[in-house]
Coordinates of C-alpha atoms in Angstrom, one line a residue:
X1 CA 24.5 13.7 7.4
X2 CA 24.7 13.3 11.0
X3 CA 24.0 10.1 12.5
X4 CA 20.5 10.0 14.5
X5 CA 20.7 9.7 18.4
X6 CA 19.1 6.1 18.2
X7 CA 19.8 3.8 15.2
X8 CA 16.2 2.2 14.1
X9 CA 15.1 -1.0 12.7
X10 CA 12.8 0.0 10.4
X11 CA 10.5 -1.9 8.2
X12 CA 8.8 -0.8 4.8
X13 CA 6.1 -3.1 3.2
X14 CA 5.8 -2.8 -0.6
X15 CA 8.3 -1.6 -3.1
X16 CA 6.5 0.7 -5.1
X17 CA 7.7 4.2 -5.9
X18 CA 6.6 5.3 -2.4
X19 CA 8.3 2.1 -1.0
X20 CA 11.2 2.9 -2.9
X21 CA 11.1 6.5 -1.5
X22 CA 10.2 6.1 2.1
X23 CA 13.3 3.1 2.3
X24 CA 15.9 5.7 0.8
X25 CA 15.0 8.4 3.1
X26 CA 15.1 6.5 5.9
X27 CA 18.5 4.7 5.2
X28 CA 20.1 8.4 4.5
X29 CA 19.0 9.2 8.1
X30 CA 21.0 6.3 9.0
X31 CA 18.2 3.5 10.1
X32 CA 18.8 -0.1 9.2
X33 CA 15.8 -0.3 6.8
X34 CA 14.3 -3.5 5.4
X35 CA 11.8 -3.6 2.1
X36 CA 9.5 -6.0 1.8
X37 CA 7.6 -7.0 -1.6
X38 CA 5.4 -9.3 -2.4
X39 CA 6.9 -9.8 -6.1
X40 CA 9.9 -11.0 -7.4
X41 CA 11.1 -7.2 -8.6
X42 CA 10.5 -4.0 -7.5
X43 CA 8.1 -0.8 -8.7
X44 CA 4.8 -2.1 -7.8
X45 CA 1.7 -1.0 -10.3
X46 CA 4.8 0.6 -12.2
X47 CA 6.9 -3.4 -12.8
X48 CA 8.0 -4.7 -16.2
X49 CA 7.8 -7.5 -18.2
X50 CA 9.9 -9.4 -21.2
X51 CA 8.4 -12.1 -23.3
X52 CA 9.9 -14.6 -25.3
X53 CA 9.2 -12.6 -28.4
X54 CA 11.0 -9.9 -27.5
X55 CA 8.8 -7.3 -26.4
X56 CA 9.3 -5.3 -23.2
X57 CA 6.3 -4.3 -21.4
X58 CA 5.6 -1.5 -19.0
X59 CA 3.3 -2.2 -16.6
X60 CA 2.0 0.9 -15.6
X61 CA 3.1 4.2 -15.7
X62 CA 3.9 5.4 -19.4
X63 CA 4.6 9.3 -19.5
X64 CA 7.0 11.1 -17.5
X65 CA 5.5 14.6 -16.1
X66 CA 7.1 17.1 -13.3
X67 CA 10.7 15.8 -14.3
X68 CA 12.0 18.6 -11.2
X69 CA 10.0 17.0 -8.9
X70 CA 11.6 13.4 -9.8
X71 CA 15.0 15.0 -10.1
X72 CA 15.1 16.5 -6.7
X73 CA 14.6 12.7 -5.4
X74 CA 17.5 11.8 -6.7
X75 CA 19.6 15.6 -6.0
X76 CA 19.1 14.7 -2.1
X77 CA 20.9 11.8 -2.6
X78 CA 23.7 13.7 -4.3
X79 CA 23.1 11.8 -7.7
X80 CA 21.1 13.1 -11.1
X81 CA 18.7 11.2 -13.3
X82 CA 20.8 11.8 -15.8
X83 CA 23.6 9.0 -14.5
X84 CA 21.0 6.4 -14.3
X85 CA 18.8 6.4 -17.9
X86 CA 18.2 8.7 -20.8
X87 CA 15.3 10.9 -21.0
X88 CA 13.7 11.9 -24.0
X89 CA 11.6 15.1 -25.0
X90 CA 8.4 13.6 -26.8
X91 CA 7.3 15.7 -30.0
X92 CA 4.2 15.8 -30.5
X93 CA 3.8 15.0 -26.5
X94 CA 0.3 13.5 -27.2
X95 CA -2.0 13.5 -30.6
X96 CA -5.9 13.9 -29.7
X97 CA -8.8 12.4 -31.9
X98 CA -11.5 14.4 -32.3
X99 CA -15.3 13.1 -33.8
X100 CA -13.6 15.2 -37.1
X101 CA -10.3 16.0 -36.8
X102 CA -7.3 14.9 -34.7
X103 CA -4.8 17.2 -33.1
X104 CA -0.7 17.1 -32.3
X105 CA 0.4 19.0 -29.2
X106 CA 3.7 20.0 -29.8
X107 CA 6.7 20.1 -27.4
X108 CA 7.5 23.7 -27.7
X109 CA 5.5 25.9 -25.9
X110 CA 5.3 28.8 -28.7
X111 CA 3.8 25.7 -31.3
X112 CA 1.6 25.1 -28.6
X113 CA 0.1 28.9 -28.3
X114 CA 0.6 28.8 -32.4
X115 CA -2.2 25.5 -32.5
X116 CA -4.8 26.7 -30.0
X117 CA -4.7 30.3 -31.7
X118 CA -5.5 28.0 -34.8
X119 CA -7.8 26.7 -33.6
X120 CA -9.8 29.6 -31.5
X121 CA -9.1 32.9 -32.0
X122 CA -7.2 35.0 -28.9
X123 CA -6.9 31.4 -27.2
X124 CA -3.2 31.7 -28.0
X125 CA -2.9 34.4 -25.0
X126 CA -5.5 32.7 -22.9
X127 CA -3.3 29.8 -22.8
X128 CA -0.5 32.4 -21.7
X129 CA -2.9 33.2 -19.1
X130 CA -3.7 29.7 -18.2
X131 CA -0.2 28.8 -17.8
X132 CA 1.0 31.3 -15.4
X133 CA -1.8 30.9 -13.0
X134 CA -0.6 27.0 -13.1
X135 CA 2.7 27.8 -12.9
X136 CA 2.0 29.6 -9.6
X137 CA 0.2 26.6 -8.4
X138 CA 2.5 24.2 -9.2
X139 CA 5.6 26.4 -7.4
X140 CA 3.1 26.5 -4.2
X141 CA 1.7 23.2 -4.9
X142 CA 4.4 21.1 -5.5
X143 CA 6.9 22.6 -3.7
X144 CA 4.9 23.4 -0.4
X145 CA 1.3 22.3 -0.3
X146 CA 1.8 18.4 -1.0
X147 CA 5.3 18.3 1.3
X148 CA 2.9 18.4 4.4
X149 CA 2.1 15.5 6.3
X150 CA -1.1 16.4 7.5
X151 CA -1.8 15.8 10.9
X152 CA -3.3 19.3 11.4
X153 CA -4.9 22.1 9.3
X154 CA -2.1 24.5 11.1
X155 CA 0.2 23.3 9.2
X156 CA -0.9 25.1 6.0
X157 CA -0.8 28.4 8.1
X158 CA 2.5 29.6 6.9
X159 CA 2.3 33.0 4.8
X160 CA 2.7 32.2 1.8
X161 CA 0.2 29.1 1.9
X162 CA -2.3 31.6 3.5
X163 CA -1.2 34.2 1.0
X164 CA -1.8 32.0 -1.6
X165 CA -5.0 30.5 -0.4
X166 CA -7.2 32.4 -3.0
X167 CA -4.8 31.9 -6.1
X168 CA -4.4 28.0 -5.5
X169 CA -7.6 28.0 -6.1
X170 CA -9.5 25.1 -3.9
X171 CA -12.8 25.8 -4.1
X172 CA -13.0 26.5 -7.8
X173 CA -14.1 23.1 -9.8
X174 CA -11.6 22.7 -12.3
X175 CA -14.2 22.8 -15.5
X176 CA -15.3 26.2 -14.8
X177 CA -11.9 27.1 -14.7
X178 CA -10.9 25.9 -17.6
X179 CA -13.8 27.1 -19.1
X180 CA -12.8 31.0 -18.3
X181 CA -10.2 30.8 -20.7
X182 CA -11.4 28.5 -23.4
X183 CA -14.8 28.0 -25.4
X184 CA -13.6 25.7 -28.3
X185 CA -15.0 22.4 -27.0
X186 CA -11.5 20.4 -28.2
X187 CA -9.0 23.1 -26.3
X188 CA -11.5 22.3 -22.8
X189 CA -11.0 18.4 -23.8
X190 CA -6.3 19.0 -24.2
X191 CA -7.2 21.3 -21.0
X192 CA -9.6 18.5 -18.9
X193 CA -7.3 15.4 -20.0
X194 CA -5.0 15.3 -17.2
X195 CA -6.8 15.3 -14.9
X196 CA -9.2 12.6 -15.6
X197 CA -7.0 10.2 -13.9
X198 CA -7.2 11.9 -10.5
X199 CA -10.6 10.4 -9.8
X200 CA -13.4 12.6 -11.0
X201 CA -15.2 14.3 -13.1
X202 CA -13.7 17.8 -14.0
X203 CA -16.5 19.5 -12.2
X204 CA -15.7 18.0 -9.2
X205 CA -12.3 18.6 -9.1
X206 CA -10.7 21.7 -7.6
X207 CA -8.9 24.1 -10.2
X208 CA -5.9 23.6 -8.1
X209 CA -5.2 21.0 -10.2
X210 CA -4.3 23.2 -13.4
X211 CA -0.9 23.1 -12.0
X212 CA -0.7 19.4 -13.9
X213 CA -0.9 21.2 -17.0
X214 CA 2.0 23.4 -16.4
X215 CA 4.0 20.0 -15.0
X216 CA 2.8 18.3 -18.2
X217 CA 2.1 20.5 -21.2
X218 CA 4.4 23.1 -20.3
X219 CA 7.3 21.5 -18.9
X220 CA 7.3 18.6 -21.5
X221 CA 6.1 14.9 -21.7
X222 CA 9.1 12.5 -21.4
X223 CA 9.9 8.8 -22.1
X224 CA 12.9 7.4 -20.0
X225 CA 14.7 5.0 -22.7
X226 CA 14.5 1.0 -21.9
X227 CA 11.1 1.8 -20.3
X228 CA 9.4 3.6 -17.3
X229 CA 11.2 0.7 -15.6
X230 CA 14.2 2.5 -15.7
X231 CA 13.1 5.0 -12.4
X232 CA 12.8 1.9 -11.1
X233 CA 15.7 0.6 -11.1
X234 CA 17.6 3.8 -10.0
X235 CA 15.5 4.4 -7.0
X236 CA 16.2 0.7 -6.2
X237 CA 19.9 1.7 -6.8
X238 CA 19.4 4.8 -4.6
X239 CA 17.8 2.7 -1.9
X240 CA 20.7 0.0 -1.8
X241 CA 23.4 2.6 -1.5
X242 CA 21.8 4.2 1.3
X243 CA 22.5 0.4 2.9
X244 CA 18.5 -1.0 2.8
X245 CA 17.8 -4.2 2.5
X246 CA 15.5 -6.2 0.1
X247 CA 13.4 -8.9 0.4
X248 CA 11.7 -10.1 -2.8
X249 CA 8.5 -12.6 -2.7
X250 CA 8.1 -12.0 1.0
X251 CA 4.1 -11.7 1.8
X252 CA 3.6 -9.7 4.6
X253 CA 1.3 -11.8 6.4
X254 CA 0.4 -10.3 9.3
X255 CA 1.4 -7.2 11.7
X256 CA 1.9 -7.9 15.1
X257 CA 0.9 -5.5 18.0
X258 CA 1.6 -5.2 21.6
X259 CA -0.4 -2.3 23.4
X260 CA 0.3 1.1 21.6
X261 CA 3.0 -0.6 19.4
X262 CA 3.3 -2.4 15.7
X263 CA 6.3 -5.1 16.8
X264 CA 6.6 -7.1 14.5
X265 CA 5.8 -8.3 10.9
X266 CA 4.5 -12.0 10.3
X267 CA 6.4 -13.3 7.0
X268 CA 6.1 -17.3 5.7
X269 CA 5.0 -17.7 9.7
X270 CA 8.3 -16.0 10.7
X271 CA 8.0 -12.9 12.8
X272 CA 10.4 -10.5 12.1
X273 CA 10.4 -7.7 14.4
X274 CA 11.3 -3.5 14.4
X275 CA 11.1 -0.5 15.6
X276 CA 9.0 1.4 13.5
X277 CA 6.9 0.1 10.5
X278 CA 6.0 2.4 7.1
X279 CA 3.3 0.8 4.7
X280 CA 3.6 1.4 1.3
X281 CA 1.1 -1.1 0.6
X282 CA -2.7 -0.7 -0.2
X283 CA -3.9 1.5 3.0
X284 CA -7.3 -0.5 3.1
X285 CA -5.2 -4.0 2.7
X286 CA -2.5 -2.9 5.3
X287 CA -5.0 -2.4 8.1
X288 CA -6.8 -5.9 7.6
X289 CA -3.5 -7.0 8.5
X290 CA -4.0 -5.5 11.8
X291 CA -6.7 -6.2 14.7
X292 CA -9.9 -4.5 14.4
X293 CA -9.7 -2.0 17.4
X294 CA -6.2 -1.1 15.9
X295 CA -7.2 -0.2 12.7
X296 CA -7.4 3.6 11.5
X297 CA -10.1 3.3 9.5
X298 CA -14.1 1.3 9.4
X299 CA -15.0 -0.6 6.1
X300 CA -18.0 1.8 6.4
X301 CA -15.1 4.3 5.7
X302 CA -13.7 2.6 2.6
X303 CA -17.1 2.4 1.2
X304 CA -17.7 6.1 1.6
X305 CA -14.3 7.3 -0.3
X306 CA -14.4 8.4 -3.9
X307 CA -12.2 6.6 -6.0
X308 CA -9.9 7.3 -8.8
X309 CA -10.6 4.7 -11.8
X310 CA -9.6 1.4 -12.2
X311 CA -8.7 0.4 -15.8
X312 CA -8.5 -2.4 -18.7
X313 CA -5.1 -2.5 -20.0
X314 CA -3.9 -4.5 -23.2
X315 CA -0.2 -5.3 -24.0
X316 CA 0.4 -6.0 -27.6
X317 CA 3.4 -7.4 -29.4
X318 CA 2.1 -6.6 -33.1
X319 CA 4.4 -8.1 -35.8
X320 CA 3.9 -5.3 -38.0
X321 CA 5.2 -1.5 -37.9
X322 CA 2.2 1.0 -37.6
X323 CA 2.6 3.8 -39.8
X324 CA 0.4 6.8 -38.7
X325 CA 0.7 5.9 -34.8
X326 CA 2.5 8.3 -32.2
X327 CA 4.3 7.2 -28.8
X328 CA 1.2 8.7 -27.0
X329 CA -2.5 8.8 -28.5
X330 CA -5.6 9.8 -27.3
X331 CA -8.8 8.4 -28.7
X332 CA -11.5 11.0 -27.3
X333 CA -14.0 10.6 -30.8
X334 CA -16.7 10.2 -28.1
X335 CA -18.0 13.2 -25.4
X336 CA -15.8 13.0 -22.4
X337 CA -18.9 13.2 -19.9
X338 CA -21.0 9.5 -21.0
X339 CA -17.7 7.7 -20.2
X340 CA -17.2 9.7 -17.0
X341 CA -20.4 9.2 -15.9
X342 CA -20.2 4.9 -16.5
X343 CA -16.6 5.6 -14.0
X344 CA -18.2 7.8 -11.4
X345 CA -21.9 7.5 -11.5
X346 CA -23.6 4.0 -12.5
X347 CA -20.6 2.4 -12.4
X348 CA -20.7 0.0 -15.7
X349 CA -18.5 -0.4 -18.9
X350 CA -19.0 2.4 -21.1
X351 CA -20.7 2.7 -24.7
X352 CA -18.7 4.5 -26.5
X353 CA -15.5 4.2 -24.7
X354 CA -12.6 6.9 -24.6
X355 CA -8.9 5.1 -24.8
X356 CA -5.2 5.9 -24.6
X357 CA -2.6 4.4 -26.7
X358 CA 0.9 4.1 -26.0
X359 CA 3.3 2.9 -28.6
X360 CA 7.1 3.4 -27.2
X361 CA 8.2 1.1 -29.5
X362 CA 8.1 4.1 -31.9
X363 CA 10.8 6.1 -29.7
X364 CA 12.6 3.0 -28.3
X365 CA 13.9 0.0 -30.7
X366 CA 14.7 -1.7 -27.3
X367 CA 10.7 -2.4 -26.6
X368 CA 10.1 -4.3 -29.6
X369 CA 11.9 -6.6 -31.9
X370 CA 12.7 -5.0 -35.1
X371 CA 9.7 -4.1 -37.4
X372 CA 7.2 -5.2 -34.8
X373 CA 5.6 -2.5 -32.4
X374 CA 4.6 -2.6 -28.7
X375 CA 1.3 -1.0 -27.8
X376 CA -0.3 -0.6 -24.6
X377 CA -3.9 0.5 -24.6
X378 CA -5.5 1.7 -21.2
X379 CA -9.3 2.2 -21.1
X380 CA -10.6 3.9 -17.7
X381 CA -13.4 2.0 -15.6
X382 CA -15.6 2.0 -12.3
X383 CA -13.8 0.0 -9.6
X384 CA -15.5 -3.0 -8.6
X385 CA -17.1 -3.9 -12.1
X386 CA -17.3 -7.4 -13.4
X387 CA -14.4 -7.8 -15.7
X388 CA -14.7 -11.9 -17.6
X389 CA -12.2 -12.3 -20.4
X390 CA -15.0 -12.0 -23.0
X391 CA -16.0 -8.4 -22.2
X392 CA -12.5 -7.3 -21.9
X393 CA -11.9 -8.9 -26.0
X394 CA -15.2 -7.1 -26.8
X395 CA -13.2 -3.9 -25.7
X396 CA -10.1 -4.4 -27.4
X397 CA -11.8 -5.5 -30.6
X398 CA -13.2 -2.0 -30.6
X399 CA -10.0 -0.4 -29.5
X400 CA -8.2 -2.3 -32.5
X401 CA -10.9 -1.5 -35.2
X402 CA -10.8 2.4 -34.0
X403 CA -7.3 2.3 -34.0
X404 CA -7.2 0.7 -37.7
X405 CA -9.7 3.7 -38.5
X406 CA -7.1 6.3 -37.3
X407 CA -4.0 4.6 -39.0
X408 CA -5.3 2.7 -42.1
X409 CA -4.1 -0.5 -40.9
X410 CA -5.6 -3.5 -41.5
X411 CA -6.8 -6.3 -39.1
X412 CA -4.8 -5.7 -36.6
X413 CA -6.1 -8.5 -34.8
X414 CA -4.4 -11.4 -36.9
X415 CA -1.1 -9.6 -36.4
X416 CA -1.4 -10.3 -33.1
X417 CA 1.8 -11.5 -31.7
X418 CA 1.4 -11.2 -28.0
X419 CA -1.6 -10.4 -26.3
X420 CA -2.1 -10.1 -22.5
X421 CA -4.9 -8.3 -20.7
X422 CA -4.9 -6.5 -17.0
X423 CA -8.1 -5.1 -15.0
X424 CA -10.1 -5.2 -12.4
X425 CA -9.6 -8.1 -10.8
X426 CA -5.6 -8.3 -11.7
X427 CA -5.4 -4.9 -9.6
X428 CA -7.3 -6.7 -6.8
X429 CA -4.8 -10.0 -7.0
X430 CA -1.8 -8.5 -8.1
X431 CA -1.9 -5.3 -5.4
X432 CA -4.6 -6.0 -3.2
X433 CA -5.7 -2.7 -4.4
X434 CA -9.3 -1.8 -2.9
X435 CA -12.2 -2.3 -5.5
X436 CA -9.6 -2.9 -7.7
X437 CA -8.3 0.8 -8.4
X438 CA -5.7 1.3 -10.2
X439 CA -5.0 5.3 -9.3
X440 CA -5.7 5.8 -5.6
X441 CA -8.3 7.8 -4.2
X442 CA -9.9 10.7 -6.0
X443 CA -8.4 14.1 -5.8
X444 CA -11.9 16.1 -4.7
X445 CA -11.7 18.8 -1.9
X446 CA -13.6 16.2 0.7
X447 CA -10.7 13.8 0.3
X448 CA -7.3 16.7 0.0
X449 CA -4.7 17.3 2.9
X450 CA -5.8 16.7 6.3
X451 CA -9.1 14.8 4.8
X452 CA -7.4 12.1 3.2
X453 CA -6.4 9.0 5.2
X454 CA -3.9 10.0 8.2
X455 CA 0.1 9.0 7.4
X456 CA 0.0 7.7 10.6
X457 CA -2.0 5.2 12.4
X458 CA -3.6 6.9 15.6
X459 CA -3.7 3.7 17.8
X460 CA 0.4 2.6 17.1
X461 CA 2.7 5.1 17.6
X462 CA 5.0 3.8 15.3
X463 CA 3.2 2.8 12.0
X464 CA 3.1 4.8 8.9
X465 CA 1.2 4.8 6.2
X466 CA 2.0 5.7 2.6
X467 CA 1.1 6.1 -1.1
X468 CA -1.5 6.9 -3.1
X469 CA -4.3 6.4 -0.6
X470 CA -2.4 8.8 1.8
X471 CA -1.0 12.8 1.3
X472 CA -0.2 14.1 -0.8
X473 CA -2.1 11.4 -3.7
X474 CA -1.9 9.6 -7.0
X475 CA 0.7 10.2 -9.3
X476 CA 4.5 8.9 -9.7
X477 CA 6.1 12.3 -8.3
X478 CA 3.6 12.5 -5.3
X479 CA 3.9 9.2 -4.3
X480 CA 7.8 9.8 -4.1
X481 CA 6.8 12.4 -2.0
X482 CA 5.1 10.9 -0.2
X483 CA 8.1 8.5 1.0
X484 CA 9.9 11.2 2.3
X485 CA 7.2 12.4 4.3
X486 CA 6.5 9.2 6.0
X487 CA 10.3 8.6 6.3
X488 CA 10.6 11.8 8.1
X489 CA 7.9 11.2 10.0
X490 CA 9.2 7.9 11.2
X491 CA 12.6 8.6 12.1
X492 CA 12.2 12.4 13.4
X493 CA 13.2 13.2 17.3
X494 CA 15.7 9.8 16.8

């Protein structure tokens, strides 16, 4: 690669994957590029932790989807996934609970067609159908659409974008979509799942977003063995060899402006100053760091955004193996739309709550020591709620008995080896994440592209901005996109 014109000093706050991302990119173009994090390791909302029994926790992050889109991080930097961890194919990829009967979606794609044909006639070649309008969203999507860094609607003026315009599908909410193909009320529910996470309901989002399906269902759900952690790790291993710095436990404190610039970055009262700055911290948190009249965006703004959901997570060390459990189950006994409706609309804890269970302890020996099991339950919530101790054990009390239901296990809750609980208020400490969200802002069609917050600040000419508040969104492969955006944006015409 050819040396820029002008070597940088560039600093990126946060080492999350975006962090991670935007500090490779920028040390391949040949900056001097320094990382700052506020914990002791890297990965952000996607860290990891051991306890003294043995287990090994993920903290975030627990199912690998678009494996191309991670791979061609680490193809521009000559290097495969491959030479850093192991990934594994999950079969089933997830197993659905139904009010009266449960469901295992299978790795291969013809089992897949074979189970919804099962389970409503001709929906076998609707789900053809399905699948190769996502695919063609996905290719567009993924591959041009979120690589943008929107500064200006022009930039989605190229042919094929315009060409595509119609087929991608923006204006179209994603539950009438899938409702074209699919009547059985369970097929809508596989269908809706992924994109519950993006910050809506279904009817709000736009059908664009079928290309997840394709990136998930199609292409396969994964599990990197020794943990999520793993991509980590490698991106950290990618970042050093690109020559980037690291400074772990350094609080970013404060950034310093003079005029139209960012200078300088206050850390343990020491200024440390560069060229140009990229944020990979909360976008909300980053600009309280900054004067008022600097700042991109109002609190009135914040307060207006749509949100993607926070969550209550419990990690379990169990000292008993749990016969009947997959790596990734999905406890959806209850309608989908009361529990959207507590996230979205009245913003409270839910009656009869959906929940996801991870277990990777049943593809990994590694997570757990032998006969035990790890299991990480994550129930989706409004940002913002109250979140005491108390309510959160009501919640897992019910989690546990449902989960005892589904498995024929027996109080679960005495077997309890190692218990820890994360919500609201941890997102809030730990990340400084606005209202305590723990996915970003919501993917509707008011907050996509050029309406999302801008990747770079409009008063300081050289601050950047990004993550999952910022283009292209939420997600493990678009916040790695979105790295390299703002590390191209930073370090172009040098």
């Amino acid at each position: 690669m050819n040396q820029p014109s002008k070597k940088l000093k560039i600093a990126v706050i946060g080492a999350g994957f975006s962090g991670l991302s935007a500090a490779s990119y920028a040390g391949m173009a040949g900056h001097q590029v320094h990382v700052f994090e506020k914990h002791a390791i890297p990965g952000g909302r996607a860290r990891q932790f051991t306890t003294p029994e043995g287990y090994v926790f993920d903290m975030g992050p627990s199912w690998y989807w678009m494996p191309d889109i991670i791979e061609d991080f680490f193809k521009d930097f000559g290097r495969s996934a491959n030479e850093f961890y192991d990934l594994v194919s999950l079969d089933p990829q997830f197993e659905i609970l139904f009010k009266e009967d449960k469901v295992n979606l299978p790795k291969d794609y013809s089992e897949q067609k074979a189970l919804f044909e099962s389970i409503e006639k001709g929906a076998g070649e609707q789900l053809d159908a399905f699948m190769e309008d996502a695919k063609y969203k996905y290719e567009v999507g993924m591959r041009q659409f979120v690589s943008k860094p929107s500064h200006s609607w022009l930039e989605f003026f190229s042919p094929t974008i315009a060409k595509s315009a119609l087929r991608l599908d923006l204006l179209s909410d994603y539950r009438s979509f899938v409702a074209k193909y699919f009547k059985d009320s369970r097929l809508r529910t596989i269908m809706e799942f992924p994109v519950i996470f993006l910050g809506a309901s279904p009817k709000d989002i736009p059908a664009l977003y079928s290309l997840m399906n394709y990136g998930g269902y199609q292409m396969g759900t994964f599990y990197p063995m020794g943990g999520f952690f793993e991509l980590v790790k490698a991106m950290e291993q990618i970042a050093l060899s690109q020559g980037v710095t690291f400074h772990y436990s350094s609080n970013v404190e404060k950034i310093i402006t003079e005029g139209g610039k960012a200078t300088a970055l206050q850390i343990d009262g020491q200024y440390h100053f560069f060229d140009q700055i990229i944020a990979s911290s909360d976008y909300h948190h980053t600009e309280t760091k900054l004067p008022a009249e600097k700042r991109n965006y109002t609190e009135a703004y914040w307060e207006k955004r749509t949100f993607a959901p926070s969550c209550l997570i419990y990690y379990l060390g169990v000292r008993e193996k749990i016969e009947g459990l997959k790596h990734h189950t999905l406890f959806f006994e209850h309608d989908l739309d009361p529990h959207i409706e507590t996230i979205y609309g009245n913003k409270r804890w839910p009656e009869n709550p959906l929940f996801y269970v991870c277990c990777p302890s049943k593809t990994d020996p590694e997570v757990a020591p032998e006969g035990k099991e790890n299991i990480f339950l994550l129930m989706p919530l409004a940002i913002g709620i109250e979140d005491e101790e108390s309510v959160r054990e009501k919640y897992l009390q019910e989690m546990l008995q449902r989960i005892e239901k589904h498995t024929g296990a027996k109080d679960l809750h005495s077997k309890l080896e190692y218990k820890r609980s994360y919500c609201v208020s941890d997102f809030k400490k730990d990340y400084n994440a606005y209202g305590g969200n723990a996915y970003g802002l919501a993917n509707i069609l008011s907050q996509t592209a050029v309406l999302k917050p801008k990747l770079k600040n409009k008063k300081l000419k050289n601050l950047f901005y990004t993550g999952q508040l910022t283009v292209p969104g939420p997600g493990v492969p678009p916040s790695i996109i979105s790295g390299k955006i703002a590390a191209r944006e930073a370090t172009k015409n040098t």
